[in-house]
XYZ file of C-alpha atoms in Angstrom:
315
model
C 65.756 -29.872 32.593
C 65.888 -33.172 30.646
C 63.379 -36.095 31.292
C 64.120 -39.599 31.479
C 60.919 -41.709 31.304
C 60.614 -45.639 32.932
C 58.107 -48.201 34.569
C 57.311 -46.970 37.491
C 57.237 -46.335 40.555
C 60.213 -45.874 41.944
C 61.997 -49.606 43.203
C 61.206 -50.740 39.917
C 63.745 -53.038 37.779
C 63.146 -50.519 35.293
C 64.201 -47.771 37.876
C 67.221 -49.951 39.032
C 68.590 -49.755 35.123
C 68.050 -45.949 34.947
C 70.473 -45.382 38.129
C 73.415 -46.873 36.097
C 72.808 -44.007 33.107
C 75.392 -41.315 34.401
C 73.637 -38.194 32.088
C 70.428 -38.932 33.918
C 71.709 -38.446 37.494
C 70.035 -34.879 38.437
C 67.390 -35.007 35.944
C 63.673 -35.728 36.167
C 62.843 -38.702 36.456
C 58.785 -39.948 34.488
C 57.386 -42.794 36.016
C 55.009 -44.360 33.247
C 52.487 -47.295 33.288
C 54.151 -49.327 30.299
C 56.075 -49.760 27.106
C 54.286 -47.404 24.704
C 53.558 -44.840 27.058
C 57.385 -44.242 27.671
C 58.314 -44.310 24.146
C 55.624 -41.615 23.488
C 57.352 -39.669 25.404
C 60.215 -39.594 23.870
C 58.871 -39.716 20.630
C 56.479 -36.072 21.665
C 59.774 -35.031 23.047
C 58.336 -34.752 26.851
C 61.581 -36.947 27.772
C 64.808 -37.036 25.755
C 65.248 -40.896 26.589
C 63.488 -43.817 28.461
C 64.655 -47.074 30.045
C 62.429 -50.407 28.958
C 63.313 -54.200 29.451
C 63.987 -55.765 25.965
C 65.467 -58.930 27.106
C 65.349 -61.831 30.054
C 67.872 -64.500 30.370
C 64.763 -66.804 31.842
C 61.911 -65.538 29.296
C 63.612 -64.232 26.231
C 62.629 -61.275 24.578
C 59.994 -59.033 26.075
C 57.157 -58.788 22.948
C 55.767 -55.788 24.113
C 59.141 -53.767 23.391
C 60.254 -55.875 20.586
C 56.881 -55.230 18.536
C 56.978 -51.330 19.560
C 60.262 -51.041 18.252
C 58.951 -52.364 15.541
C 56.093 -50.033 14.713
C 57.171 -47.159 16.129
C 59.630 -45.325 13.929
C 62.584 -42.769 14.734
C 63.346 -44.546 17.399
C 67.287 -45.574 18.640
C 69.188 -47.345 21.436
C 71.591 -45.729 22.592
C 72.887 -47.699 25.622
C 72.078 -51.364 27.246
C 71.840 -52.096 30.874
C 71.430 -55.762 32.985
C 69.969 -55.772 36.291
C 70.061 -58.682 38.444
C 66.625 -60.259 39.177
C 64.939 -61.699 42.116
C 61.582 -61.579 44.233
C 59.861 -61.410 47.157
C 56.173 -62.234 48.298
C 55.090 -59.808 50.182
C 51.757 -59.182 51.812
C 49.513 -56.888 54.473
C 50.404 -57.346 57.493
C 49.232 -60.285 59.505
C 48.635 -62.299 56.260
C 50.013 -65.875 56.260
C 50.774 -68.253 53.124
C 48.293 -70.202 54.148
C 46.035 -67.247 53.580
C 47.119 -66.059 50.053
C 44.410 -67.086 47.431
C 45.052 -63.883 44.676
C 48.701 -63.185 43.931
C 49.487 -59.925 41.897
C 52.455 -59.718 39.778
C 53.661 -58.129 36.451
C 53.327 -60.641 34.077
C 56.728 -60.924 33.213
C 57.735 -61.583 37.209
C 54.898 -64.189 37.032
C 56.597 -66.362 34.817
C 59.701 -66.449 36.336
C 57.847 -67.120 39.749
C 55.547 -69.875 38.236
C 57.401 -73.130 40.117
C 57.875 -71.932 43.404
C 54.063 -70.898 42.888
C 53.028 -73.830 42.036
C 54.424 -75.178 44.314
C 53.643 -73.211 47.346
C 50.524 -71.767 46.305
C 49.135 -74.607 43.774
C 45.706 -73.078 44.019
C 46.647 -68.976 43.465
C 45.075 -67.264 40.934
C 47.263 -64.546 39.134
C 46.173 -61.038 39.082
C 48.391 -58.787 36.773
C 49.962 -55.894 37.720
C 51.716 -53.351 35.649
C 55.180 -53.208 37.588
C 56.195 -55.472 40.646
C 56.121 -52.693 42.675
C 52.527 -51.214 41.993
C 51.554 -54.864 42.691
C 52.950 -54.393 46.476
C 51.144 -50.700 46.826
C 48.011 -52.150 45.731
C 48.069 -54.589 48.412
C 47.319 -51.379 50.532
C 44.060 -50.035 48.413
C 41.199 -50.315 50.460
C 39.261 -52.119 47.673
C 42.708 -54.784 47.175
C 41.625 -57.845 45.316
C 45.132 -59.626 45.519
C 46.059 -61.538 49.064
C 50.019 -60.770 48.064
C 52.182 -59.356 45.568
C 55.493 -60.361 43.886
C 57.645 -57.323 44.228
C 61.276 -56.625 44.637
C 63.615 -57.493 47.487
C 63.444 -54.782 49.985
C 60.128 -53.249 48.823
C 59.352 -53.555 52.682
C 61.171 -50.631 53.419
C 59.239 -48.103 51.138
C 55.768 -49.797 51.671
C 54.164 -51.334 54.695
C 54.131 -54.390 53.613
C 55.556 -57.549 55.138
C 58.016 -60.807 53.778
C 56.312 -63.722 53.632
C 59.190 -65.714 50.979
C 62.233 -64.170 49.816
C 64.311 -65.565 46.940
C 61.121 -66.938 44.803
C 62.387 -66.655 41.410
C 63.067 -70.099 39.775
C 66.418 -69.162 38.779
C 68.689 -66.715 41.536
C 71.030 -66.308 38.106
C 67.914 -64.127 36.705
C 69.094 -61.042 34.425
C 66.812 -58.801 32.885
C 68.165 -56.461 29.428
C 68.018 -52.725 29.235
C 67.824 -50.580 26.489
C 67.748 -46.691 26.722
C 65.406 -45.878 23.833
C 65.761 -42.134 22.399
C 64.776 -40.099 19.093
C 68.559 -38.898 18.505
C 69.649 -40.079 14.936
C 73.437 -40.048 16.303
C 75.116 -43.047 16.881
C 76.817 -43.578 19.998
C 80.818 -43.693 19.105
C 82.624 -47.245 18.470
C 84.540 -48.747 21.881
C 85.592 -52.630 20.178
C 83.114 -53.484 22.950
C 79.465 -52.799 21.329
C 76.099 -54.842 19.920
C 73.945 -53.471 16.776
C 70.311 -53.914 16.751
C 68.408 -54.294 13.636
C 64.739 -55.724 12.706
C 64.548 -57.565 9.598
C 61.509 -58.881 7.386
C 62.042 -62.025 5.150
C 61.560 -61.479 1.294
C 58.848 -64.436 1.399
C 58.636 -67.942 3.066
C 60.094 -69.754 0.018
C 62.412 -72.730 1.613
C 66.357 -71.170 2.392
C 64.711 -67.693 3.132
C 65.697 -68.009 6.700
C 69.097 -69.558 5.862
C 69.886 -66.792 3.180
C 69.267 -64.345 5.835
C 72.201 -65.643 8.222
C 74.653 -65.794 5.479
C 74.362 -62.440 5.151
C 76.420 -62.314 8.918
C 77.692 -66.341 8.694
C 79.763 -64.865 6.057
C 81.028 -61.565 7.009
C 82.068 -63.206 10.246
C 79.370 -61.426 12.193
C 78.120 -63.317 15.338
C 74.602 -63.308 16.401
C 73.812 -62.539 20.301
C 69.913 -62.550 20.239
C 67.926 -63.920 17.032
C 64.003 -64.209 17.578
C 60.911 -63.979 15.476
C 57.710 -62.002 16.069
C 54.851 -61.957 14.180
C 54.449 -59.252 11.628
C 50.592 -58.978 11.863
C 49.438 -58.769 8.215
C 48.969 -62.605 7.529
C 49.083 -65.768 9.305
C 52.553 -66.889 9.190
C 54.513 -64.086 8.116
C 56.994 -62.745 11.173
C 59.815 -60.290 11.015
C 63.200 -60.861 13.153
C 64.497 -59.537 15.958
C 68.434 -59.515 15.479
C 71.428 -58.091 17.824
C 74.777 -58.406 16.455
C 77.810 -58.052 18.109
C 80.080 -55.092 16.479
C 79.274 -51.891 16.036
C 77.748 -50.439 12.692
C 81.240 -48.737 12.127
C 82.983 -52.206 12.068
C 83.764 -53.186 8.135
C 82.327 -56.680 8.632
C 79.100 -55.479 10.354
C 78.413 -52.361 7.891
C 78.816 -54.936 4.527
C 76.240 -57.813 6.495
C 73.823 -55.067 6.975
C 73.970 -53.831 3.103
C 73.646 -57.282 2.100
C 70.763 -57.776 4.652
C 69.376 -54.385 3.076
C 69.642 -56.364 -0.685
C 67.886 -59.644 0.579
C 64.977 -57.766 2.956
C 61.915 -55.608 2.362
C 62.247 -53.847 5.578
C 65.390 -53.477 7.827
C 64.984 -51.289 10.595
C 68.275 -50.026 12.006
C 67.666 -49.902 15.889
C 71.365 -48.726 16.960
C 74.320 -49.786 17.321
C 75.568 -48.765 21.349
C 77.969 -49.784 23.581
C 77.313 -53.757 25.410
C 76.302 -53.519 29.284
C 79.344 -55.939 30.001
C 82.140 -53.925 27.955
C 83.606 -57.388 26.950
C 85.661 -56.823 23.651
C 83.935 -58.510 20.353
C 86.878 -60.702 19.128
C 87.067 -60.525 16.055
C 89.324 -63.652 13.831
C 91.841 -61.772 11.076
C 89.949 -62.525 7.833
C 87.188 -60.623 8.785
C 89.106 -57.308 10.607
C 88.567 -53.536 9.143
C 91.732 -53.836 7.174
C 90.734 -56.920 5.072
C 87.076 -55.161 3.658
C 89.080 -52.030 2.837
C 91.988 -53.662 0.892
C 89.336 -55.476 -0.972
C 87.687 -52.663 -1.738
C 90.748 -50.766 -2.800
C 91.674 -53.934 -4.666
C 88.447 -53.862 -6.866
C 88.424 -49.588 -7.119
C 92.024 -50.375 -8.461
C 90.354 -52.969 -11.415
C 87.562 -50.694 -11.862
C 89.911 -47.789 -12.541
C 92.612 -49.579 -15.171
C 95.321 -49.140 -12.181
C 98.044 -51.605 -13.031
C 98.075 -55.011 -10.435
C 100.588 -55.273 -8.250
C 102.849 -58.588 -9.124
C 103.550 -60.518 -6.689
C 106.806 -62.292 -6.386
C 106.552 -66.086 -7.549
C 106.537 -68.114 -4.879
């Protein structure tokens, strides 16, 4: 049976994204403790896929994934998923506000908790967790060090645990970014509606680097959904880029950016290209459609070869 690895427990975010993947329904399910742990598994081959959060509309991109894509090769993803975000506070039963010192959290749920917190709670002290939901178990360990736990809406109803704030993120239009990771080398087939994911390492930090980089899409026509820098490790101020495109490898436009991006760079790492969570077609103006990179090409194979040029009528 095929094994689908994510941050568990179940009633994760994580979990949430890996209900909307229709070949995983009736399959085992890993729970894992974080980023690297789930892509070793798919990576030893103990799961053929696993769901990790790349992306926050509040936070940005998630480092932890970003650099493990990063460093990790023969890795692809193959699908992207957006779950809705908000929290809770929940504690043991009988605690009130007044009583909540220690707060446990995944980081990541921290930060988009940090006003009402401050607010509420100006005096809490943050105790990370490694998914919101084993923050709300651990609330229940007989040696618990955290007074409450930021956790999912409805967590009550697996744990016993009670509300004591619902609704505390600092923005209800929260979405959190998918991506099923797996070590399959095929490449999910074109829909008009799809994103391509590449990592890309600047030839040096000479002035224009940067900007020679984007014309390689500015000029193709190839619109940028998510660019963001991490660093690469090696030297102070040297980063590589995190880049999603929207088009699918297949697409003329996108194909010819990435071979001049594969020219300009030291290191591209091809990350997938898959179909976008919100199947909205890319549009896509004329000058830079399929047809226009092939007759071009045709055009100069024609030159190349001593075909004779077509005249065109004078206008």
């Amino acid at each position: 049976m095929p094994s689908y690895s994510y941050l568990g427990p179940a009633g994760t975010f994580t979990w949430l994204a890996l209900t909307q993947v229709p070949e995983a329904e009736g399959a085992e399910w890993r729970s894992v403790n974080n980023v690297g742990e789930a892509l070793d598994d798919v990576i030893s081959g103990r799961s053929v896929a696993a769901m990790i959060a790349i992306e926050n509309s509040i936070e940005g991109g998630v480092s932890a994934t970003q650099d493990a894509l990063a460093n990790i090769p023969g890795l692809r993803i193959i699908g992207e998923y957006l779950v809705p975000v908000n929290f809770s506070l929940v504690a043991r039963p009988g605690t009130a506000l007044a009583d909540v010192r220690v707060v446990a959290a995944h980081p990541v749920a921290y930060a988009q908790c940090h006003l009402w917190l401050d607010r509420e709670l100006p005096d809490h002290e943050h105790l990370p967790a490694t998914s919101n939901v084993t923050a709300a178990s651990g609330l229940l360990a007989a040696n618990a060090i955290a007074d409450a736990a930021i956790a999912p809406p409805g967590i009550e109803r697996e744990l016993g645990v009670e509300v004591l704030a619902d609704g505390i993120g600092d923005n209800p239009n929260a979405v959190t970014r998918f991506v099923l990771v797996s070590s399959s080398l095929a490449i999910p087939e074109r829909t008009g509606a799809d994103k391509t994911s590449v990592i890309v390492e600047l030839p040096s930090d000479a002035p224009g680097a940067l900007m020679e980089m984007l014309e390689q899409f500015a000029t193709r026509g190839v619109n940028m959904s998510l660019l963001e820098s991490r660093p690469i490790g090696d030297a102070l101020g040297r980063y590589r880029f995190v880049v999603d495109l929207d088009g699918h490898i297949h697409d003329e436009r996108v194909a010819d950016a990435l071979l001049g991006l594969k020219r300009f760079s030291p290191n591209v790492i091809f990350l997938g290209s898959y179909p976008r969570a919100d199947r909205r077609n890319v549009e896509v103006r004329s000058r830079y459609g399929d047809d226009v990179f092939v007759e071009a090409r045709d055009w100069l194979r024609g030159i190349l070869s001593g075909e004779p040029l077509e005249q065109r009528p004078p206008a």
